[in-house]
Amino acid sequence: MVRASRLSVAAALAFAGLGALVLGVSACGRRSEGPLPIALIGDRTALDTSSLRLSPAARTIRGATVEGLVAFDAEGHIVPAIADRWIITDDGQSYIFRLRDGTWPGGSRITAETAAAALRKALAQLKGTALGLDLAAIEQVRVMADRVIEVDLVAPVPDLLTLLAQPELGMPYAGRGAGPMGLARRRGGAELSLIPPEKRGLAPEEGFSSRARNLLVDFMPANKAVDRFNEGAADLVLGGRIDSIPLTEQTGLARGNVQLDPVIGMFGLLVDSDQGFLSEVPNREALALAIDRDAIIAAFNIAGWQSTTRIVSAGVEGDAGTVGERWVGVALEQRRALAAERVTRFMAGGKPAPLLRIAAPNGPGTRRVIDRIAADFKAIGVVAVQVGEDKPAELRLIDATARYGRASWFLNQLACSVHKPACIMEGDMLLAQARQTADLRERARLLGEAEAQITSANPYIPIARPLRWSLVRAGVAGFALNPWGWHPLPPLAALPK
């Protein structure tokens, strides 16, 4: 059976309350002729996508210029790319891809041998990362015929297509991506254009040039991107996060211009040191007890944004439901009293008050969050200061959107091979067992036990789900809300028929 259907994003839609801020975007483009100007939050280093440790802006560029077997459309659904069709075996442990009859850059035919080699190289480069763990069930990539490859798994990975559509799984040939867009560098950014089918070894399409427009992508800080939009020099701003969302409050933007994606993921404090005060589990829990999450949420006044004390977003696939929100029914004053006792116990014998550095990106939204956290910690006797996101620190603000909607994504972010400080080996072993387990119910049980073990160790202090925002001029075609929190460029370059 051929499966090219849309993947479930039910877990992401549980967060659709954020849509209260969003008004519809009409189908026809304001600039139906000429290039579409886009301000992408980031810097020009995003143009270097050779390393697979990609910044958010670099993921956007690589996703447009280095195709994988499959890709995302504007709404985050799976569409064909280098593979034009695929079959999944009934046991879910083998994916067979038929490659399109086309060419790599330079004119060489796309073959199973070259595609398999590119995929194996990408998988090898991702070892030691959380995405590498997501893909760890891949046993081998085999060549079956001239244009057919098979991906064999040791256990089912229901979201394998979503994983293979990630920009990191793009498959360059001879150091060059196969499109679907070409890129020309320009001052401040790049101009991207859809590569005509005949230049990709495909049959020509009548009227292709009249249905394609170039994208003028400029990289800049968030404040300049918002200014560019307000001045009318950009029709689209991409890459907004919580650090910059207050900028949308300080302008005359219409409500319909601000688009919030219904994402899930992790937004909270990652323990980056297991020394001193943070060496003891009760002390790490004291910090989690002290935070007034609802006050942080209220500071942004965004409908539908909710706090959480869980590592895993409730209701995602693979969530056994055995781990719930922590400290339900316990008043904040009680939690802080317990936390303050632990700080006092740590200081017994003349130790100074704990001083914790929190590494976080600079921006008005981040400062708003860190200021409130610092006040919460002060209430229990802990001093907290913000430092740059690339500086040494005891705590680090993590702001990551899920790449797929399952419990395993969340837990893999905290695996010992990915993040060593304060990790717990018992939870790690349960995660490893879950990856090798073919029975999905048994896998969910193991993941629930792993979540309980990791939660008890407090290597991560959850606050809420992440926020991702864009600014969209009314009438821009090719933009849609996306549960993965980033927006592919190729749909924006294809005008409606």
CSV table of N, CA and C in Angstrom, one decimal, residues 242-385:
chain,number,residue,atom,x,y,z
A,242,ILE,N,9.9,33.5,21.6
A,242,ILE,CA,9.5,34.2,22.7
A,242,ILE,C,10.4,35.4,23.1
A,243,ASP,N,11.7,35.3,22.7
A,243,ASP,CA,12.6,36.4,23.1
A,243,ASP,C,12.2,37.7,22.4
A,244,SER,N,11.5,37.6,21.2
A,244,SER,CA,11.2,38.8,20.5
A,244,SER,C,9.7,39.1,20.4
A,245,ILE,N,8.8,38.3,20.9
A,245,ILE,CA,7.4,38.5,20.7
A,245,ILE,C,6.9,39.8,21.3
A,246,PRO,N,7.5,40.4,22.4
A,246,PRO,CA,7.0,41.7,22.8
A,246,PRO,C,7.1,42.8,21.7
A,247,LEU,N,8.0,42.6,20.8
A,247,LEU,CA,8.1,43.6,19.7
A,247,LEU,C,6.8,43.7,18.9
A,248,THR,N,6.0,42.7,18.9
A,248,THR,CA,4.7,42.8,18.1
A,248,THR,C,3.7,43.6,18.9
A,249,GLU,N,3.9,43.8,20.2
A,249,GLU,CA,3.0,44.6,21.0
A,249,GLU,C,3.2,46.1,20.9
A,250,GLN,N,4.4,46.4,20.4
A,250,GLN,CA,4.8,47.8,20.4
A,250,GLN,C,4.6,48.5,19.1
A,251,THR,N,3.9,47.9,18.2
A,251,THR,CA,3.7,48.4,16.8
A,251,THR,C,2.2,48.6,16.6
A,252,GLY,N,1.9,49.2,15.4
A,252,GLY,CA,0.5,49.3,15.0
A,252,GLY,C,0.0,48.1,14.2
A,253,LEU,N,0.6,47.0,14.4
A,253,LEU,CA,0.3,45.8,13.6
A,253,LEU,C,-1.2,45.4,13.8
A,254,ALA,N,-1.9,45.1,12.7
A,254,ALA,CA,-3.2,44.5,12.8
A,254,ALA,C,-3.1,43.1,13.4
A,255,ARG,N,-4.2,42.7,14.1
A,255,ARG,CA,-4.1,41.4,14.8
A,255,ARG,C,-3.9,40.3,13.8
A,256,GLY,N,-4.4,40.4,12.6
A,256,GLY,CA,-4.3,39.4,11.6
A,256,GLY,C,-2.9,39.2,11.0
A,257,ASN,N,-2.0,40.2,11.3
A,257,ASN,CA,-0.6,40.1,10.8
A,257,ASN,C,0.2,39.2,11.7
A,258,VAL,N,-0.2,39.0,12.9
A,258,VAL,CA,0.6,38.2,13.9
A,258,VAL,C,0.1,36.8,13.9
A,259,GLN,N,0.9,35.9,13.4
A,259,GLN,CA,0.5,34.5,13.3
A,259,GLN,C,1.3,33.6,14.3
A,260,LEU,N,0.6,32.9,15.1
A,260,LEU,CA,1.2,32.0,16.1
A,260,LEU,C,1.0,30.6,15.7
A,261,ASP,N,2.0,29.8,15.6
A,261,ASP,CA,1.9,28.4,15.2
A,261,ASP,C,1.5,27.6,16.3
A,262,PRO,N,0.7,26.5,16.1
A,262,PRO,CA,0.2,25.6,17.2
A,262,PRO,C,1.3,24.6,17.5
A,263,VAL,N,2.4,25.0,18.1
A,263,VAL,CA,3.5,24.1,18.3
A,263,VAL,C,3.4,23.4,19.7
A,264,ILE,N,4.1,22.3,19.8
A,264,ILE,CA,4.4,21.7,21.1
A,264,ILE,C,6.0,21.6,21.2
A,265,GLY,N,6.5,21.4,22.4
A,265,GLY,CA,7.9,21.3,22.6
A,265,GLY,C,8.3,21.6,24.0
A,266,MET,N,9.5,22.1,24.2
A,266,MET,CA,10.0,22.4,25.5
A,266,MET,C,10.4,23.8,25.7
A,267,PHE,N,9.9,24.4,26.7
A,267,PHE,CA,10.3,25.8,27.1
A,267,PHE,C,10.5,25.8,28.6
A,268,GLY,N,11.7,25.9,29.1
A,268,GLY,CA,12.0,25.9,30.5
A,268,GLY,C,13.5,26.0,30.8
A,269,LEU,N,13.9,25.6,31.9
A,269,LEU,CA,15.3,25.7,32.3
A,269,LEU,C,16.0,24.3,32.4
A,270,LEU,N,17.1,24.2,31.6
A,270,LEU,CA,17.9,23.0,31.6
A,270,LEU,C,19.0,23.1,32.5
A,271,VAL,N,19.2,22.1,33.4
A,271,VAL,CA,20.3,22.1,34.3
A,271,VAL,C,21.6,21.8,33.6
A,272,ASP,N,22.5,22.8,33.6
A,272,ASP,CA,23.7,22.7,32.8
A,272,ASP,C,25.0,22.4,33.7
A,273,SER,N,24.7,22.2,35.0
A,273,SER,CA,25.8,21.9,35.9
A,273,SER,C,25.3,21.0,37.0
A,274,ASP,N,26.0,20.0,37.4
A,274,ASP,CA,25.6,19.2,38.5
A,274,ASP,C,26.6,19.3,39.7
A,275,GLN,N,27.1,20.6,39.8
A,275,GLN,CA,28.0,20.9,40.9
A,275,GLN,C,27.3,21.8,41.9
A,276,GLY,N,27.9,21.9,43.1
A,276,GLY,CA,27.4,22.9,44.1
A,276,GLY,C,25.9,22.6,44.5
A,277,PHE,N,25.2,23.7,44.5
A,277,PHE,CA,23.8,23.6,44.9
A,277,PHE,C,23.0,22.6,44.0
A,278,LEU,N,23.3,22.6,42.7
A,278,LEU,CA,22.6,21.8,41.8
A,278,LEU,C,23.0,20.3,41.8
A,279,SER,N,24.0,19.9,42.6
A,279,SER,CA,24.4,18.5,42.7
A,279,SER,C,23.4,17.6,43.3
A,280,GLU,N,22.5,18.2,44.1
A,280,GLU,CA,21.5,17.4,44.9
A,280,GLU,C,20.1,17.5,44.2
A,281,VAL,N,19.4,16.4,44.0
A,281,VAL,CA,18.1,16.4,43.4
A,281,VAL,C,17.1,17.2,44.1
A,282,PRO,N,17.0,17.2,45.5
A,282,PRO,CA,16.1,18.1,46.2
A,282,PRO,C,16.3,19.5,45.9
A,283,ASN,N,17.5,19.9,45.7
A,283,ASN,CA,17.8,21.4,45.5
A,283,ASN,C,17.3,21.8,44.1
A,284,ARG,N,17.5,20.9,43.1
A,284,ARG,CA,17.0,21.2,41.8
A,284,ARG,C,15.5,21.2,41.8
A,285,GLU,N,14.9,20.3,42.6
A,285,GLU,CA,13.4,20.4,42.7
A,285,GLU,C,13.0,21.7,43.4
A,286,ALA,N,13.8,22.2,44.3
A,286,ALA,CA,13.5,23.4,45.0
A,286,ALA,C,13.3,24.6,44.0
A,287,LEU,N,14.1,24.6,42.9
A,287,LEU,CA,13.9,25.7,41.9
A,287,LEU,C,12.6,25.5,41.2
A,288,ALA,N,12.3,24.2,40.8
A,288,ALA,CA,11.1,23.9,40.1
A,288,ALA,C,9.9,24.3,41.0
A,289,LEU,N,10.0,24.1,42.3
A,289,LEU,CA,8.9,24.4,43.2
A,289,LEU,C,8.7,25.9,43.3
A,290,ALA,N,9.7,26.7,43.2
A,290,ALA,CA,9.6,28.1,43.4
A,290,ALA,C,9.0,29.0,42.3
A,291,ILE,N,9.0,28.4,41.1
A,291,ILE,CA,8.6,29.2,39.9
A,291,ILE,C,7.1,29.4,39.9
A,292,ASP,N,6.7,30.7,39.7
A,292,ASP,CA,5.3,31.0,39.5
A,292,ASP,C,5.0,31.0,38.0
A,293,ARG,N,4.7,29.9,37.5
A,293,ARG,CA,4.5,29.7,36.0
A,293,ARG,C,3.4,30.5,35.5
A,294,ASP,N,2.3,30.6,36.3
A,294,ASP,CA,1.1,31.3,35.8
A,294,ASP,C,1.4,32.8,35.7
A,295,ALA,N,2.3,33.3,36.5
A,295,ALA,CA,2.7,34.8,36.4
A,295,ALA,C,3.5,35.0,35.2
A,296,ILE,N,4.3,34.1,34.8
A,296,ILE,CA,5.1,34.2,33.6
A,296,ILE,C,4.1,34.2,32.4
A,297,ILE,N,3.2,33.3,32.4
A,297,ILE,CA,2.2,33.3,31.3
A,297,ILE,C,1.4,34.6,31.2
A,298,ALA,N,1.0,35.1,32.4
A,298,ALA,CA,0.2,36.3,32.4
A,298,ALA,C,0.9,37.5,31.9
A,299,ALA,N,2.3,37.5,32.0
A,299,ALA,CA,3.1,38.6,31.6
A,299,ALA,C,3.0,38.8,30.1
A,300,PHE,N,2.6,37.8,29.3
A,300,PHE,CA,2.6,37.9,27.9
A,300,PHE,C,1.1,38.1,27.3
A,301,ASN,N,0.1,37.7,28.1
A,301,ASN,CA,-1.3,38.0,27.7
A,301,ASN,C,-1.6,37.4,26.4
A,302,ILE,N,-1.2,36.1,26.2
A,302,ILE,CA,-1.5,35.4,24.9
A,302,ILE,C,-2.5,34.3,25.2
A,303,ALA,N,-3.7,34.4,24.6
A,303,ALA,CA,-4.8,33.5,24.8
A,303,ALA,C,-4.4,32.1,24.4
A,304,GLY,N,-4.7,31.1,25.3
A,304,GLY,CA,-4.4,29.7,25.0
A,304,GLY,C,-3.0,29.2,25.5
A,305,TRP,N,-2.1,30.1,25.8
A,305,TRP,CA,-0.8,29.7,26.3
A,305,TRP,C,-0.9,29.2,27.7
A,306,GLN,N,-0.5,28.0,28.0
A,306,GLN,CA,-0.7,27.4,29.3
A,306,GLN,C,0.7,27.0,29.9
A,307,SER,N,0.8,27.1,31.2
A,307,SER,CA,2.0,26.6,31.9
A,307,SER,C,1.9,25.1,32.0
A,308,THR,N,3.1,24.5,32.4
A,308,THR,CA,3.1,23.0,32.6
A,308,THR,C,4.3,22.7,33.5
A,309,THR,N,4.2,21.6,34.2
A,309,THR,CA,5.3,21.1,35.1
A,309,THR,C,5.8,19.8,34.5
A,310,ARG,N,5.2,19.4,33.4
A,310,ARG,CA,5.6,18.1,32.8
A,310,ARG,C,6.7,18.3,31.7
A,311,ILE,N,7.5,17.3,31.6
A,311,ILE,CA,8.5,17.2,30.5
A,311,ILE,C,7.8,17.0,29.1
A,312,VAL,N,6.9,16.0,29.1
A,312,VAL,CA,6.2,15.6,27.9
A,312,VAL,C,4.8,16.4,27.8
A,313,SER,N,4.5,16.9,26.7
A,313,SER,CA,3.2,17.6,26.5
A,313,SER,C,2.1,16.5,26.6
A,314,ALA,N,1.1,16.9,27.4
A,314,ALA,CA,0.0,15.9,27.7
A,314,ALA,C,-0.7,15.6,26.4
A,315,GLY,N,-1.1,14.3,26.2
A,315,GLY,CA,-1.9,14.0,25.1
A,315,GLY,C,-1.2,13.6,23.8
A,316,VAL,N,0.2,13.7,23.8
A,316,VAL,CA,0.9,13.3,22.5
A,316,VAL,C,0.9,11.8,22.4
A,317,GLU,N,1.1,11.4,21.2
A,317,GLU,CA,1.2,9.9,20.9
A,317,GLU,C,2.3,9.3,21.8
A,318,GLY,N,2.0,8.2,22.4
A,318,GLY,CA,3.0,7.5,23.2
A,318,GLY,C,3.0,8.0,24.7
A,319,ASP,N,2.1,8.9,25.0
A,319,ASP,CA,2.0,9.4,26.4
A,319,ASP,C,1.1,8.4,27.1
A,320,ALA,N,1.6,7.6,28.0
A,320,ALA,CA,0.8,6.6,28.7
A,320,ALA,C,-0.2,7.3,29.7
A,321,GLY,N,0.0,8.5,30.0
A,321,GLY,CA,-0.9,9.2,31.0
A,321,GLY,C,-0.6,8.9,32.4
A,322,THR,N,0.5,8.2,32.7
A,322,THR,CA,0.8,7.8,34.1
A,322,THR,C,1.6,8.9,34.8
A,323,VAL,N,2.1,9.9,34.1
A,323,VAL,CA,2.7,11.1,34.7
A,323,VAL,C,1.9,12.3,34.5
A,324,GLY,N,1.5,12.9,35.6
A,324,GLY,CA,0.6,14.1,35.5
A,324,GLY,C,1.3,15.4,35.9
A,325,GLU,N,0.6,16.5,35.9
A,325,GLU,CA,1.2,17.7,36.4
A,325,GLU,C,1.6,17.6,37.9
A,326,ARG,N,2.7,18.2,38.2
A,326,ARG,CA,3.2,18.1,39.6
A,326,ARG,C,2.6,19.1,40.5
A,327,TRP,N,2.5,18.8,41.8
A,327,TRP,CA,2.1,19.7,42.9
A,327,TRP,C,0.7,20.2,42.7
A,328,VAL,N,-0.2,19.5,42.1
A,328,VAL,CA,-1.5,19.9,41.9
A,328,VAL,C,-2.2,20.1,43.3
A,329,GLY,N,-2.8,21.2,43.5
A,329,GLY,CA,-3.5,21.5,44.7
A,329,GLY,C,-2.6,22.0,45.8
A,330,VAL,N,-1.3,22.1,45.6
A,330,VAL,CA,-0.4,22.7,46.6
A,330,VAL,C,-0.1,24.2,46.2
A,331,ALA,N,-0.4,25.0,47.2
A,331,ALA,CA,-0.3,26.5,47.0
A,331,ALA,C,1.1,26.9,46.7
A,332,LEU,N,1.3,28.0,46.0
A,332,LEU,CA,2.7,28.4,45.7
A,332,LEU,C,3.4,28.8,47.0
A,333,GLU,N,2.7,29.3,48.0
A,333,GLU,CA,3.4,29.7,49.2
A,333,GLU,C,3.9,28.4,49.9
A,334,GLN,N,3.2,27.3,49.9
A,334,GLN,CA,3.6,26.1,50.5
A,334,GLN,C,4.9,25.5,49.7
A,335,ARG,N,4.8,25.6,48.4
A,335,ARG,CA,5.9,25.1,47.6
A,335,ARG,C,7.2,25.9,47.9
A,336,ARG,N,7.0,27.2,48.0
A,336,ARG,CA,8.2,28.1,48.2
A,336,ARG,C,8.7,27.9,49.7
A,337,ALA,N,7.9,27.6,50.6
A,337,ALA,CA,8.3,27.4,52.0
A,337,ALA,C,9.2,26.1,52.0
A,338,LEU,N,8.8,25.1,51.3
A,338,LEU,CA,9.5,23.8,51.3
A,338,LEU,C,10.9,24.1,50.5
A,339,ALA,N,10.8,24.8,49.4
A,339,ALA,CA,12.1,25.2,48.7
A,339,ALA,C,13.0,26.0,49.5
A,340,ALA,N,12.5,26.9,50.3
A,340,ALA,CA,13.4,27.8,51.1
A,340,ALA,C,14.0,27.0,52.2
A,341,GLU,N,13.4,26.0,52.8
A,341,GLU,CA,14.0,25.1,53.8
A,341,GLU,C,15.2,24.4,53.2
A,342,ARG,N,15.1,24.0,51.9
A,342,ARG,CA,16.2,23.2,51.3
A,342,ARG,C,17.4,24.2,51.1
A,343,VAL,N,17.1,25.4,50.7
A,343,VAL,CA,18.2,26.4,50.5
A,343,VAL,C,18.9,26.7,51.8
A,344,THR,N,18.1,26.8,52.9
A,344,THR,CA,18.6,27.1,54.2
A,344,THR,C,19.5,25.9,54.6
A,345,ARG,N,19.1,24.7,54.4
A,345,ARG,CA,19.8,23.5,54.7
A,345,ARG,C,21.2,23.5,54.0
A,346,PHE,N,21.1,23.9,52.7
A,346,PHE,CA,22.4,23.9,51.9
A,346,PHE,C,23.3,25.0,52.5
A,347,MET,N,22.8,26.1,53.0
A,347,MET,CA,23.7,27.2,53.5
A,347,MET,C,24.2,26.9,54.9
A,348,ALA,N,23.8,25.9,55.5
A,348,ALA,CA,24.2,25.6,56.9
A,348,ALA,C,25.7,25.4,56.9
A,349,GLY,N,26.3,26.0,57.9
A,349,GLY,CA,27.8,25.9,58.1
A,349,GLY,C,28.5,27.1,57.4
A,350,GLY,N,27.7,28.1,57.0
A,350,GLY,CA,28.3,29.3,56.5
A,350,GLY,C,28.5,29.4,55.0
A,351,LYS,N,27.9,28.5,54.2
A,351,LYS,CA,27.9,28.6,52.8
A,351,LYS,C,27.1,29.9,52.3
A,352,PRO,N,27.6,30.5,51.3
A,352,PRO,CA,26.8,31.7,50.8
A,352,PRO,C,25.6,31.3,50.1
A,353,ALA,N,24.7,32.2,49.8
A,353,ALA,CA,23.5,31.9,49.1
A,353,ALA,C,23.9,31.4,47.7
A,354,PRO,N,23.2,30.4,47.2
A,354,PRO,CA,23.5,29.9,45.8
A,354,PRO,C,23.4,31.0,44.8
A,355,LEU,N,24.4,31.1,43.9
A,355,LEU,CA,24.3,32.1,42.8
A,355,LEU,C,24.3,31.3,41.5
A,356,LEU,N,23.3,31.4,40.7
A,356,LEU,CA,23.1,30.7,39.5
A,356,LEU,C,23.0,31.6,38.3
A,357,ARG,N,23.8,31.3,37.3
A,357,ARG,CA,23.8,32.0,36.0
A,357,ARG,C,22.8,31.3,35.1
A,358,ILE,N,22.0,32.0,34.4
A,358,ILE,CA,21.0,31.5,33.5
A,358,ILE,C,21.4,32.0,32.1
A,359,ALA,N,21.8,31.0,31.2
A,359,ALA,CA,22.2,31.4,29.9
A,359,ALA,C,20.9,31.5,29.0
A,360,ALA,N,20.7,32.6,28.3
A,360,ALA,CA,19.5,32.8,27.6
A,360,ALA,C,19.8,33.9,26.5
A,361,PRO,N,19.1,33.8,25.4
A,361,PRO,CA,19.2,34.8,24.3
A,361,PRO,C,18.8,36.1,24.8
A,362,ASN,N,19.4,37.2,24.3
A,362,ASN,CA,19.0,38.5,24.7
A,362,ASN,C,17.7,38.9,23.9
A,363,GLY,N,16.8,39.6,24.5
A,363,GLY,CA,15.6,40.1,23.9
A,363,GLY,C,14.6,40.4,24.9
A,364,PRO,N,13.6,41.3,24.6
A,364,PRO,CA,12.7,41.8,25.6
A,364,PRO,C,11.8,40.6,26.2
A,365,GLY,N,11.5,39.6,25.4
A,365,GLY,CA,10.7,38.5,25.9
A,365,GLY,C,11.4,37.7,26.9
A,366,THR,N,12.7,37.4,26.5
A,366,THR,CA,13.5,36.6,27.4
A,366,THR,C,13.8,37.3,28.7
A,367,ARG,N,14.0,38.6,28.6
A,367,ARG,CA,14.3,39.4,29.9
A,367,ARG,C,13.0,39.4,30.8
A,368,ARG,N,11.9,39.4,30.1
A,368,ARG,CA,10.6,39.4,30.9
A,368,ARG,C,10.5,38.0,31.7
A,369,VAL,N,10.9,36.9,31.0
A,369,VAL,CA,10.9,35.6,31.7
A,369,VAL,C,11.9,35.5,32.8
A,370,ILE,N,13.2,35.9,32.4
A,370,ILE,CA,14.3,35.7,33.4
A,370,ILE,C,14.1,36.6,34.6
A,371,ASP,N,13.6,37.8,34.4
A,371,ASP,CA,13.3,38.7,35.5
A,371,ASP,C,12.3,38.1,36.5
A,372,ARG,N,11.3,37.5,36.0
A,372,ARG,CA,10.3,36.8,36.9
A,372,ARG,C,10.9,35.6,37.6
A,373,ILE,N,11.7,34.8,36.8
A,373,ILE,CA,12.3,33.7,37.5
A,373,ILE,C,13.3,34.1,38.6
A,374,ALA,N,14.1,35.2,38.3
A,374,ALA,CA,15.0,35.7,39.3
A,374,ALA,C,14.3,36.1,40.6
A,375,ALA,N,13.1,36.8,40.4
A,375,ALA,CA,12.3,37.2,41.5
A,375,ALA,C,11.8,35.9,42.3
A,376,ASP,N,11.4,34.9,41.6
A,376,ASP,CA,10.9,33.7,42.2
A,376,ASP,C,12.0,33.0,43.0
A,377,PHE,N,13.2,32.9,42.4
A,377,PHE,CA,14.3,32.3,43.1
A,377,PHE,C,14.8,33.2,44.3
A,378,LYS,N,14.7,34.5,44.2
A,378,LYS,CA,15.0,35.3,45.3
A,378,LYS,C,14.1,35.1,46.5
A,379,ALA,N,12.9,34.7,46.2
A,379,ALA,CA,11.9,34.5,47.3
A,379,ALA,C,12.3,33.2,48.1
A,380,ILE,N,13.2,32.4,47.6
A,380,ILE,CA,13.6,31.2,48.4
A,380,ILE,C,15.1,31.3,48.8
A,381,GLY,N,15.7,32.5,48.5
A,381,GLY,CA,17.1,32.7,48.9
A,381,GLY,C,18.1,32.3,47.9
A,382,VAL,N,17.8,32.2,46.6
A,382,VAL,CA,18.7,31.9,45.5
A,382,VAL,C,18.9,33.1,44.7
A,383,VAL,N,20.1,33.5,44.3
A,383,VAL,CA,20.4,34.6,43.4
A,383,VAL,C,20.5,34.1,42.0
A,384,ALA,N,19.9,34.7,41.0
A,384,ALA,CA,20.0,34.3,39.6
A,384,ALA,C,20.3,35.5,38.8
A,385,VAL,N,21.2,35.3,37.8
A,385,VAL,CA,21.6,36.4,36.9
A,385,VAL,C,21.6,35.8,35.5
